[in-house]
Amino acid sequence: MNHSKPSHTPTDQTGWQALASQLTLEGRAWLDGGYQGASSGETFACISPVDGRELARVASCDQSDADLAVAAARKAFDSGVWSHLAPTKRKAVLLRFADLIEAHGDELALLETLDMGKPIRHARTVDVPATARATRWTAEAIDKVYGELAATPHDQIGMISREPIGVVAAIVPWNFPMIMAAWKIAPALATGNSVILKPSEKSPLTAIRLAALAKEAGIPDGVFNVLPGYGHTVGKALALHMDVDCLVFTGSTNVAKQLMICAGQSNMKRVWLEAGGKSPNIVFADAPDLKKAAAEAASAIAFNQGEVCTAGSRLLVQETIRTEFIGLIREALKTWRPGHPLDPATTCGAIVDQAQLDRIIEYIGIGQSEGATLVEGGKRVMEETGGLFVQPTVFDGVNNRMRIASEEIFGPVLSVIGFSTAEEAVAIANDSIYGLAAAVWTSNINTAHKVAKALRAGSVWINHYDGGDMTAPFGGFKQSGNGRDKSLHAFDKYTEVKATWLVLE
Ligand code: NAD
């Protein structure tokens, strides 16, 4: 595919397939301003969950590549080529980067879909615009952030300023590869840091492409590097590196905990974690529109094949409407049947890889053996395509202590739990190691606010699911993580606060 000329967005599967056949699939790392294979020469296969085809060989980076990337990032940082640039100038470059992301939207969407299986309609209308928007919003904010003056005696001046931390390593997952990367790299770069991005081994392609677009936008060499590879090799090397100043992560709670240990074992680098979730979606009998609530509850578990950290995977329904509501959800799920990810009509795509599919199928079995009632889905489908597809699945009669209610499945498996009172709903909702997100549906303003206040979650949505934009911080309570992505709060992760005190003579 010609990288400099954006194409016309295809309108059908044949068009997307034609575009896919022209794609250049680059699997090398991006280091100090150019492509580079892993120093070991090792590669791994990038397999598409859409049809099982090998898309590319990808550089399997390790400790030596991490050393090279950190050295390049440190050199660029110390040179001031980016870190000392006026915020308005960094802003201009990042705005160009956002424009290039949009201009290459078809290509980026295709790479995302082929690599991790999400429907092309969502890759094109959700992932690409959200990536560009995160970059643009952050760029526009950076020259509007001021320091402070302390309340000093007359003969003294106390200046409180924010400085970039230095070398930032960003380790991200595969479910929204570009968006998760943009939530880290945009504020890290905007504040003047040098960045090393480690995409998931399950979805490395868009990160590598973004690096080349960043260069085209004017990001200096060494300031933005991408190291594809496994978590236990290059990921761990970055986490333990003595010259990485800040480690930002989105992924599972288990790996998040290991990263905290790595920081303690090395240089006490700052560690910011966005981890797992098991979010409660609480529907009261007086919800303003039960049909809408059911449609959003279906989307909350089926969108992105349920591979969403904020998936509404625990549906708490007031007993008086439980049977009716399950009927409405089953109806709503008819619009979420698995289909070919390159067909623009498809809403539910492929599961990222065989291991994740096996995990989902295993949990469906666990739900049945725990005594929950399977009321919808439950099966692998479209096996003849060579792709990895599973039906959106609903369990009724779930008890919050069952494993399907307490453990993150990361697939389209919904657990329905009944409740009678608001107090009971809150107690069930908060009975989780996670605290990422929650929703409450009611027409009663007192119930809405009382429940929202009582929920231990970083995001609470009232009478909808998954709202918010770049203006709202995003992150978790409890074992869902620390710190916040998005909004001006994101800058806290990427800056050190300095107090400079002057006593006048
Ligand atoms: P994961 O934790 O397995 O992997 C995430 C990243 O960490 C990958 O790049 C992986 O290679 C790397 N990694 C793995 N082991 C490592 C190690 N020992 N040292 C350093 N790096 C290592 O998670 P995943 O399967 O890619 O993604 C799914 C998880 O991500 C889910 O738990 C989901 O809830 C979470 N997630 C959270 C958010 C959020 O914002 N809170 C958003 C999206 C996904």
Coordinates of C-alpha atoms and ligand atoms in Angstrom, one line a residue:
M1 CA 0.0 0.0 0.0
N2 CA 1.2 3.5 -0.8
H3 CA 1.8 5.0 2.7
S4 CA 1.7 8.6 1.5
K5 CA -1.7 8.5 -0.2
P6 CA -4.8 7.9 2.0
S7 CA -7.3 5.7 0.2
H8 CA -11.1 5.8 0.0
T9 CA -12.8 3.9 2.8
P10 CA -14.2 0.6 1.4
T11 CA -17.9 0.0 1.9
D12 CA -18.0 -3.8 1.8
Q13 CA -16.0 -6.9 2.7
T14 CA -14.6 -7.3 -0.9
G15 CA -13.3 -3.7 -0.8
W16 CA -11.6 -4.2 2.6
Q17 CA -10.1 -7.5 1.4
A18 CA -8.7 -5.8 -1.7
L19 CA -7.2 -3.2 0.5
A20 CA -5.8 -5.8 2.8
S21 CA -4.0 -7.5 -0.1
Q22 CA -2.1 -4.3 -0.8
L23 CA -1.0 -3.7 2.7
T24 CA 2.7 -3.6 3.7
L25 CA 3.0 -5.4 7.0
E26 CA 6.1 -4.2 8.8
G27 CA 7.2 -6.4 11.8
R28 CA 10.5 -4.8 12.6
A29 CA 11.1 -2.7 15.7
W30 CA 11.3 1.1 15.5
L31 CA 14.5 2.3 17.1
D32 CA 16.2 5.7 17.1
G33 CA 14.2 6.9 14.0
G34 CA 14.2 3.8 11.8
Y35 CA 13.2 0.2 11.4
Q36 CA 15.4 -2.4 13.0
G37 CA 15.3 -6.2 13.4
A38 CA 15.8 -7.7 16.9
S39 CA 19.5 -7.8 17.7
S40 CA 19.2 -11.6 18.2
G41 CA 17.7 -11.9 14.7
E42 CA 14.7 -13.7 16.4
T43 CA 11.2 -13.3 15.1
F44 CA 7.8 -14.6 16.0
A45 CA 4.7 -15.3 13.8
C46 CA 1.9 -12.7 13.9
I47 CA -1.2 -14.9 13.3
S48 CA -4.5 -13.3 12.3
P49 CA -7.5 -14.6 14.4
V50 CA -9.7 -13.7 11.5
D51 CA -8.6 -16.8 9.5
G52 CA -5.5 -18.3 11.1
R53 CA -3.2 -16.8 8.4
E54 CA 0.4 -15.7 9.2
L55 CA 0.4 -12.0 8.6
A56 CA 4.0 -11.2 9.2
R57 CA 7.2 -12.2 11.1
V58 CA 7.7 -9.8 14.0
A59 CA 11.0 -8.8 15.7
S60 CA 11.2 -10.6 19.0
C61 CA 13.0 -8.0 21.0
D62 CA 14.8 -8.8 24.2
Q63 CA 17.2 -7.2 26.8
S64 CA 19.8 -6.0 24.2
D65 CA 17.1 -4.2 22.2
A66 CA 15.8 -2.7 25.4
D67 CA 19.3 -1.4 26.2
L68 CA 19.6 0.1 22.7
A69 CA 16.2 1.8 22.9
V70 CA 16.7 3.1 26.4
A71 CA 20.2 4.5 25.3
A72 CA 18.6 6.2 22.3
A73 CA 15.7 7.6 24.3
R74 CA 18.1 8.9 27.1
K75 CA 20.4 10.5 24.5
A76 CA 17.4 12.2 22.8
F77 CA 16.0 13.4 26.2
D78 CA 19.3 14.8 27.4
S79 CA 20.0 16.6 24.1
G80 CA 16.9 18.7 24.7
V81 CA 15.8 18.2 21.0
W82 CA 12.3 17.4 22.3
S83 CA 12.4 17.9 26.1
H84 CA 13.5 21.5 25.8
L85 CA 11.2 22.4 22.9
A86 CA 8.5 25.1 23.6
P87 CA 5.2 23.4 24.5
T88 CA 3.6 25.2 21.5
K89 CA 6.2 23.5 19.2
R90 CA 5.6 20.1 20.7
K91 CA 1.9 20.8 20.3
A92 CA 2.3 21.5 16.6
V93 CA 4.1 18.2 16.0
L94 CA 1.5 16.2 17.9
L95 CA -1.3 17.9 16.0
R96 CA 0.4 16.8 12.8
F97 CA 0.7 13.3 14.2
A98 CA -3.1 13.3 14.9
D99 CA -3.8 14.5 11.4
L100 CA -1.6 11.7 9.9
I101 CA -3.4 9.1 12.1
E102 CA -6.7 10.2 10.6
A103 CA -5.3 10.4 7.1
H104 CA -4.1 6.8 7.4
G105 CA -7.3 5.6 9.1
D106 CA -8.2 2.9 6.7
E107 CA -4.8 1.3 6.8
L108 CA -4.5 1.5 10.6
A109 CA -8.1 0.1 11.1
L110 CA -7.2 -2.8 8.8
L111 CA -4.0 -3.6 10.6
E112 CA -5.9 -3.6 13.9
T113 CA -8.7 -5.8 12.6
L114 CA -6.4 -8.3 10.9
D115 CA -4.1 -8.4 13.9
M116 CA -6.5 -8.8 16.8
G117 CA -9.9 -9.6 15.2
K118 CA -12.2 -6.7 16.1
P119 CA -14.8 -5.7 13.5
I120 CA -13.6 -3.3 10.9
R121 CA -16.6 -1.0 11.5
H122 CA -15.4 -0.5 15.1
A123 CA -11.7 -0.3 14.2
R124 CA -12.5 2.4 11.6
T125 CA -15.2 4.4 13.6
V126 CA -14.0 3.9 17.2
D127 CA -10.3 3.0 17.4
V128 CA -8.9 5.3 14.8
P129 CA -10.9 8.4 15.7
A130 CA -10.3 7.8 19.4
T131 CA -6.5 7.5 18.9
A132 CA -6.4 10.7 16.9
R133 CA -8.7 12.5 19.4
A134 CA -6.5 11.4 22.4
T135 CA -3.4 12.7 20.6
R136 CA -5.1 16.0 19.5
W137 CA -6.8 16.7 22.8
T138 CA -3.6 16.2 24.7
A139 CA -1.6 18.3 22.2
E140 CA -4.0 21.1 22.5
A141 CA -3.9 21.0 26.3
I142 CA -0.1 21.1 26.7
D143 CA 0.4 24.9 26.2
K144 CA -2.4 25.7 28.7
V145 CA -0.9 24.0 31.7
Y146 CA 0.8 26.4 34.1
G147 CA 3.0 26.1 37.2
E148 CA 2.2 27.7 40.5
L149 CA 3.7 30.3 42.9
A150 CA 3.8 29.4 46.6
A151 CA 2.3 31.7 49.2
T152 CA 5.6 33.1 50.3
P153 CA 6.8 35.9 52.6
H154 CA 7.5 39.3 50.8
D155 CA 11.2 38.6 50.3
Q156 CA 10.9 35.1 48.9
I157 CA 9.7 33.4 45.8
G158 CA 8.6 29.8 45.7
M159 CA 8.1 28.4 42.2
I160 CA 6.3 25.1 41.7
S161 CA 7.0 23.7 38.2
R162 CA 6.5 20.4 36.4
E163 CA 9.3 18.8 34.5
P164 CA 9.3 15.7 32.2
I165 CA 10.5 12.6 34.0
G166 CA 12.9 11.4 31.3
V167 CA 12.6 7.9 29.7
V168 CA 9.1 6.4 29.8
A169 CA 8.4 2.8 29.0
A170 CA 4.8 2.1 28.0
I171 CA 3.6 -1.6 28.1
V172 CA 0.2 -2.0 26.5
P173 CA -2.4 -4.8 25.9
W174 CA -4.0 -6.1 22.7
N175 CA -7.7 -5.3 23.1
F176 CA -7.5 -1.6 22.0
P177 CA -3.8 -1.6 20.9
M178 CA -3.8 1.9 19.4
I179 CA -6.1 3.6 21.9
M180 CA -4.3 2.2 24.9
A181 CA -1.0 3.3 23.3
A182 CA -2.3 6.8 22.6
W183 CA -3.5 7.3 26.2
K184 CA 0.1 6.8 27.2
I185 CA 2.3 8.2 24.5
A186 CA 0.3 11.4 23.9
P187 CA 0.7 12.8 27.4
A188 CA 4.2 11.3 27.8
L189 CA 5.4 13.0 24.6
A190 CA 3.4 16.2 25.1
T191 CA 5.2 16.8 28.5
G192 CA 8.6 16.3 26.8
N193 CA 9.6 12.8 27.7
S194 CA 11.2 10.2 25.4
V195 CA 9.1 7.0 25.1
I196 CA 9.6 3.3 24.4
L197 CA 6.3 1.6 23.5
K198 CA 6.0 -2.2 24.0
P199 CA 2.9 -3.4 22.3
S200 CA 1.4 -6.8 23.1
E201 CA 2.9 -9.7 21.2
K202 CA -0.7 -10.4 20.2
S203 CA -1.1 -7.1 18.4
P204 CA 2.2 -5.4 17.4
L205 CA 1.4 -4.0 13.9
T206 CA -0.3 -0.7 14.5
A207 CA 2.3 0.4 17.1
I208 CA 5.0 -0.1 14.6
R209 CA 3.1 1.8 12.0
L210 CA 2.3 4.7 14.4
A211 CA 6.1 5.1 15.0
A212 CA 6.7 5.8 11.3
L213 CA 3.8 8.3 11.3
A214 CA 5.2 10.0 14.3
K215 CA 8.5 10.5 12.5
E216 CA 6.7 11.9 9.5
A217 CA 4.9 14.3 11.9
G218 CA 8.3 15.6 13.1
I219 CA 9.0 13.6 16.3
P220 CA 12.9 13.6 16.5
D221 CA 14.8 10.3 16.3
G222 CA 15.1 8.5 19.6
V223 CA 12.2 10.3 21.2
F224 CA 9.7 7.6 20.2
N225 CA 10.7 3.9 19.9
V226 CA 8.6 0.7 19.5
L227 CA 9.9 -2.6 20.7
P228 CA 7.7 -5.6 19.8
G229 CA 8.2 -8.8 21.7
Y230 CA 7.1 -10.9 24.7
G231 CA 6.3 -9.7 28.1
H232 CA 8.7 -12.0 29.9
T233 CA 11.6 -10.9 27.6
V234 CA 11.6 -7.3 26.5
G235 CA 8.7 -6.2 28.8
K236 CA 10.5 -7.5 31.8
A237 CA 13.8 -6.0 30.6
L238 CA 12.2 -2.6 30.5
A239 CA 10.5 -3.0 33.9
L240 CA 13.8 -3.9 35.5
H241 CA 15.9 -1.3 33.5
M242 CA 18.0 1.0 35.7
D243 CA 17.7 3.9 33.2
V244 CA 13.9 3.8 32.7
D245 CA 12.4 6.5 34.9
C246 CA 8.7 5.7 34.5
L247 CA 6.8 2.6 33.6
V248 CA 3.2 3.0 32.5
F249 CA 1.1 -0.1 31.9
T250 CA -2.3 -1.3 30.8
G251 CA -3.0 -5.0 31.2
S252 CA -3.8 -7.7 33.7
T253 CA -3.7 -7.3 37.4
N254 CA -1.2 -10.2 37.7
V255 CA 1.3 -8.6 35.5
A256 CA 0.7 -5.2 37.1
K257 CA 1.7 -6.6 40.4
Q258 CA 4.9 -8.1 38.9
L259 CA 5.8 -4.7 37.5
M260 CA 5.6 -3.1 41.0
I261 CA 8.1 -5.7 42.2
C262 CA 10.4 -5.0 39.2
A263 CA 10.4 -1.3 40.1
G264 CA 11.3 -2.2 43.7
Q265 CA 14.1 -4.6 42.5
S266 CA 15.6 -2.0 40.3
N267 CA 15.6 1.8 40.4
M268 CA 12.2 2.6 42.0
K269 CA 11.0 3.9 38.7
R270 CA 7.5 5.4 38.9
V271 CA 4.9 2.7 38.1
W272 CA 1.4 3.6 36.9
L273 CA -1.0 0.8 36.3
E274 CA -4.3 0.3 34.5
A275 CA -5.4 -3.2 35.2
G276 CA -8.4 -5.6 35.2
G277 CA -12.0 -5.2 36.0
K278 CA -15.3 -7.1 36.7
S279 CA -17.6 -4.1 36.4
P280 CA -21.1 -4.2 37.9
N281 CA -24.0 -2.9 35.7
I282 CA -26.9 -2.3 38.2
V283 CA -30.4 -2.1 36.8
F284 CA -33.3 -1.1 39.1
A285 CA -36.9 -1.8 38.2
D286 CA -37.5 1.9 37.8
A287 CA -34.8 2.4 35.1
P288 CA -36.1 5.1 32.7
D289 CA -36.1 2.8 29.6
L290 CA -35.6 -0.9 30.2
K291 CA -35.2 -1.6 26.4
K292 CA -32.4 0.9 26.2
A293 CA -30.8 -0.5 29.4
A294 CA -31.0 -4.0 27.9
A295 CA -29.5 -2.8 24.6
E296 CA -26.6 -1.2 26.5
A297 CA -26.1 -4.2 28.8
A298 CA -25.8 -6.3 25.7
S299 CA -23.3 -4.0 24.1
A300 CA -21.4 -3.7 27.4
I301 CA -20.6 -7.4 27.2
A302 CA -20.5 -8.0 23.4
F303 CA -18.7 -4.9 22.1
N304 CA -15.0 -5.8 21.2
Q305 CA -16.0 -9.5 21.9
G306 CA -16.2 -8.6 25.6
E307 CA -12.4 -8.0 25.5
V308 CA -12.8 -4.8 27.3
C309 CA -11.4 -3.9 30.8
T310 CA -14.7 -2.0 31.6
A311 CA -17.0 -4.7 30.2
G312 CA -20.2 -4.8 32.1
S313 CA -19.6 -8.5 33.0
R314 CA -21.7 -8.6 36.2
L315 CA -25.3 -7.6 35.5
L316 CA -27.1 -6.9 38.7
V317 CA -30.9 -6.8 38.0
Q318 CA -33.6 -6.1 40.5
E319 CA -35.5 -9.4 41.1
T320 CA -39.0 -7.9 40.1
I321 CA -37.8 -7.4 36.5
R322 CA -35.2 -10.1 36.2
T323 CA -37.0 -12.5 33.9
E324 CA -38.4 -9.7 31.7
F325 CA -34.9 -8.0 31.5
I326 CA -33.1 -11.2 30.5
G327 CA -35.7 -11.6 27.6
L328 CA -34.8 -8.1 26.5
I329 CA -31.1 -8.8 26.6
R330 CA -31.4 -11.9 24.6
E331 CA -33.4 -9.9 22.0
A332 CA -30.7 -7.2 22.0
L333 CA -27.9 -9.8 21.6
K334 CA -29.4 -10.7 18.2
T335 CA -27.6 -7.7 16.8
W336 CA -24.3 -9.0 18.2
R337 CA -23.8 -12.3 16.3
P338 CA -20.2 -13.2 15.4
G339 CA -19.4 -12.5 11.7
H340 CA -16.4 -11.9 9.4
P341 CA -14.4 -9.0 10.9
L342 CA -13.9 -7.4 7.5
D343 CA -17.6 -7.3 6.7
P344 CA -18.7 -3.8 7.7
A345 CA -22.0 -5.3 8.9
T346 CA -20.2 -7.4 11.6
T347 CA -20.5 -6.2 15.2
C348 CA -18.9 -9.1 17.0
G349 CA -15.5 -10.2 15.6
A350 CA -12.9 -12.8 16.3
I351 CA -11.3 -13.5 19.7
V352 CA -7.6 -12.4 19.7
D353 CA -5.9 -15.9 19.8
Q354 CA -6.4 -19.6 20.6
A355 CA -5.3 -19.2 24.2
Q356 CA -7.9 -16.5 24.9
L357 CA -10.6 -18.5 23.1
D358 CA -9.7 -21.6 25.2
R359 CA -9.9 -19.4 28.3
I360 CA -13.4 -18.2 27.4
I361 CA -14.7 -21.7 26.6
E362 CA -13.2 -23.0 29.8
Y363 CA -15.1 -20.3 31.8
I364 CA -18.3 -21.2 30.1
G365 CA -17.8 -24.8 31.3
I366 CA -16.9 -23.5 34.8
G367 CA -20.2 -21.5 34.9
Q368 CA -22.2 -24.6 34.0
S369 CA -20.4 -26.7 36.6
E370 CA -20.9 -24.0 39.3
G371 CA -24.6 -24.4 38.7
A372 CA -25.4 -21.2 36.8
T373 CA -28.0 -21.4 34.1
L374 CA -26.8 -20.9 30.5
V375 CA -29.6 -18.9 28.8
E376 CA -27.9 -17.7 25.7
G377 CA -24.9 -18.7 23.5
G378 CA -22.1 -20.7 25.0
K379 CA -20.5 -22.1 21.8
R380 CA -17.6 -21.6 19.5
V381 CA -18.9 -20.8 16.0
M382 CA -17.6 -20.4 12.4
E383 CA -14.8 -22.8 13.0
E384 CA -14.7 -23.6 9.2
T385 CA -13.3 -20.1 8.5
G386 CA -10.1 -20.9 10.4
G387 CA -11.0 -17.9 12.6
L388 CA -11.7 -17.8 16.4
F389 CA -15.3 -16.9 17.1
V390 CA -17.6 -17.5 20.1
Q391 CA -21.2 -16.6 20.7
P392 CA -22.1 -13.9 23.2
T393 CA -23.1 -15.9 26.3
V394 CA -25.5 -15.2 29.2
F395 CA -25.6 -17.0 32.5
D396 CA -28.6 -16.5 34.8
G397 CA -28.9 -17.5 38.5
V398 CA -25.3 -16.4 39.2
N399 CA -24.0 -16.0 42.7
N400 CA -21.3 -13.3 43.2
R401 CA -19.1 -16.0 44.8
M402 CA -19.0 -18.1 41.6
R403 CA -15.8 -17.8 39.6
I404 CA -17.7 -16.5 36.6
A405 CA -18.7 -13.6 38.7
S406 CA -15.5 -12.9 40.5
E407 CA -12.8 -13.6 37.9
E408 CA -12.1 -11.5 34.8
I409 CA -12.9 -13.6 31.8
F410 CA -12.2 -11.0 29.1
G411 CA -14.7 -12.4 26.7
P412 CA -18.4 -12.1 25.9
V413 CA -19.7 -13.9 28.9
L414 CA -22.3 -12.2 31.1
S415 CA -23.2 -13.2 34.6
V416 CA -26.7 -12.1 35.8
I417 CA -27.1 -11.7 39.5
G418 CA -30.5 -10.8 41.1
F419 CA -30.9 -8.3 44.0
S420 CA -33.7 -6.8 46.0
T421 CA -32.6 -3.5 47.7
A422 CA -30.1 -0.8 46.8
E423 CA -28.0 -1.7 49.8
E424 CA -27.8 -5.3 48.6
A425 CA -26.9 -4.2 45.1
V426 CA -24.0 -2.0 46.4
A427 CA -22.7 -4.7 48.7
I428 CA -22.6 -7.2 45.7
A429 CA -21.1 -4.6 43.4
N430 CA -18.3 -3.7 45.8
D431 CA -17.6 -7.3 46.7
S432 CA -14.8 -7.6 44.1
I433 CA -11.0 -7.2 44.1
Y434 CA -11.5 -4.8 41.2
G435 CA -12.9 -1.3 41.0
L436 CA -12.6 0.0 37.5
A437 CA -16.1 1.0 36.4
A438 CA -19.8 0.6 37.3
A439 CA -23.2 1.7 36.0
V440 CA -26.6 2.4 37.7
W441 CA -29.9 2.6 35.9
T442 CA -32.8 4.3 37.8
S443 CA -35.3 7.1 37.5
N444 CA -34.8 8.1 41.1
I445 CA -32.2 10.8 41.5
N446 CA -31.6 9.9 45.1
T447 CA -31.0 6.2 44.3
A448 CA -28.8 7.2 41.4
H449 CA -26.5 9.5 43.5
K450 CA -26.6 7.4 46.7
V451 CA -25.5 4.3 44.7
A452 CA -23.0 6.2 42.6
K453 CA -21.3 7.5 45.8
A454 CA -21.2 4.1 47.4
L455 CA -19.7 2.3 44.4
R456 CA -15.9 1.8 44.8
A457 CA -15.0 2.4 41.1
G458 CA -13.0 4.9 39.1
S459 CA -15.8 5.5 36.6
V460 CA -19.5 5.5 37.4
W461 CA -22.1 5.8 34.7
I462 CA -25.8 6.8 35.3
N463 CA -28.5 5.6 32.9
H464 CA -26.0 4.6 30.2
Y465 CA -22.9 2.4 29.9
D466 CA -19.4 3.5 29.1
G467 CA -19.7 7.3 28.7
G468 CA -17.0 9.9 28.9
D469 CA -14.5 11.4 26.6
M470 CA -10.9 12.9 26.8
T471 CA -12.1 15.4 29.4
A472 CA -12.8 12.7 32.0
P473 CA -10.0 10.8 33.9
F474 CA -10.0 7.0 33.5
G475 CA -8.5 4.5 35.9
G476 CA -9.3 2.2 38.8
F477 CA -9.8 1.8 42.5
K478 CA -8.4 -1.3 44.3
Q479 CA -6.7 -3.9 42.2
S480 CA -7.8 -2.2 39.0
G481 CA -4.8 0.1 39.2
N482 CA -3.5 3.5 40.2
G483 CA -3.2 6.9 38.5
R484 CA -5.4 8.1 35.7
D485 CA -5.2 8.2 31.9
K486 CA -7.0 10.9 29.9
S487 CA -7.8 14.5 31.0
L488 CA -5.3 16.9 32.6
H489 CA -4.8 14.3 35.4
A490 CA -2.8 12.2 32.9
F491 CA 0.0 14.7 33.0
D492 CA 0.7 13.8 36.7
K493 CA 2.1 10.5 35.5
Y494 CA 4.6 12.0 33.2
T495 CA 6.0 14.9 35.2
E496 CA 8.0 15.4 38.4
V497 CA 7.0 18.3 40.6
K498 CA 9.9 20.7 41.4
A499 CA 9.9 23.4 44.1
T500 CA 12.4 26.2 43.4
W501 CA 12.8 28.6 46.3
L502 CA 14.5 31.9 46.1
V503 CA 15.3 34.2 49.0
L504 CA 15.8 37.8 47.8
E505 CA 18.8 39.7 49.0
Ligands
NAD1 P1 -1.3 -8.9 30.0 O1 -1.1 -8.4 31.4 O2 -1.1 -10.3 29.7 O3 -0.3 -8.1 29.0 C1 -0.2 -6.7 28.9 C2 1.1 -6.3 28.4 O4 2.1 -6.7 29.4 C3 1.6 -7.0 27.1 O5 2.3 -6.1 26.3 C4 2.5 -8.1 27.6 O6 3.4 -8.5 26.7 C5 3.1 -7.4 28.8 N1 3.7 -8.4 29.8 C6 3.3 -9.6 30.1 N2 4.1 -10.1 31.1 C7 5.0 -9.2 31.4 C8 6.1 -9.2 32.3 N3 6.4 -10.2 33.1 N4 6.8 -8.0 32.3 C9 6.6 -7.0 31.5 N5 5.5 -7.0 30.6 C10 4.8 -8.1 30.6 O7 -2.7 -8.3 29.5 P2 -3.5 -8.6 28.1 O8 -3.9 -10.0 28.1 O9 -2.6 -8.1 27.0 O10 -4.7 -7.6 28.3 C11 -5.8 -8.0 29.0 C12 -5.8 -7.3 30.3 O11 -5.7 -5.9 30.2 C13 -7.1 -7.5 31.1 O12 -6.9 -7.8 32.4 C14 -7.8 -6.1 31.0 O13 -8.7 -5.8 32.0 C15 -6.6 -5.2 31.0 N6 -6.9 -3.9 30.5 C16 -7.1 -2.9 31.3 C17 -7.4 -1.6 30.9 C18 -7.5 -0.4 31.8 O14 -7.5 0.7 31.4 N7 -7.7 -0.6 33.1 C19 -7.6 -1.4 29.5 C20 -7.5 -2.5 28.6 C21 -7.1 -3.7 29.1

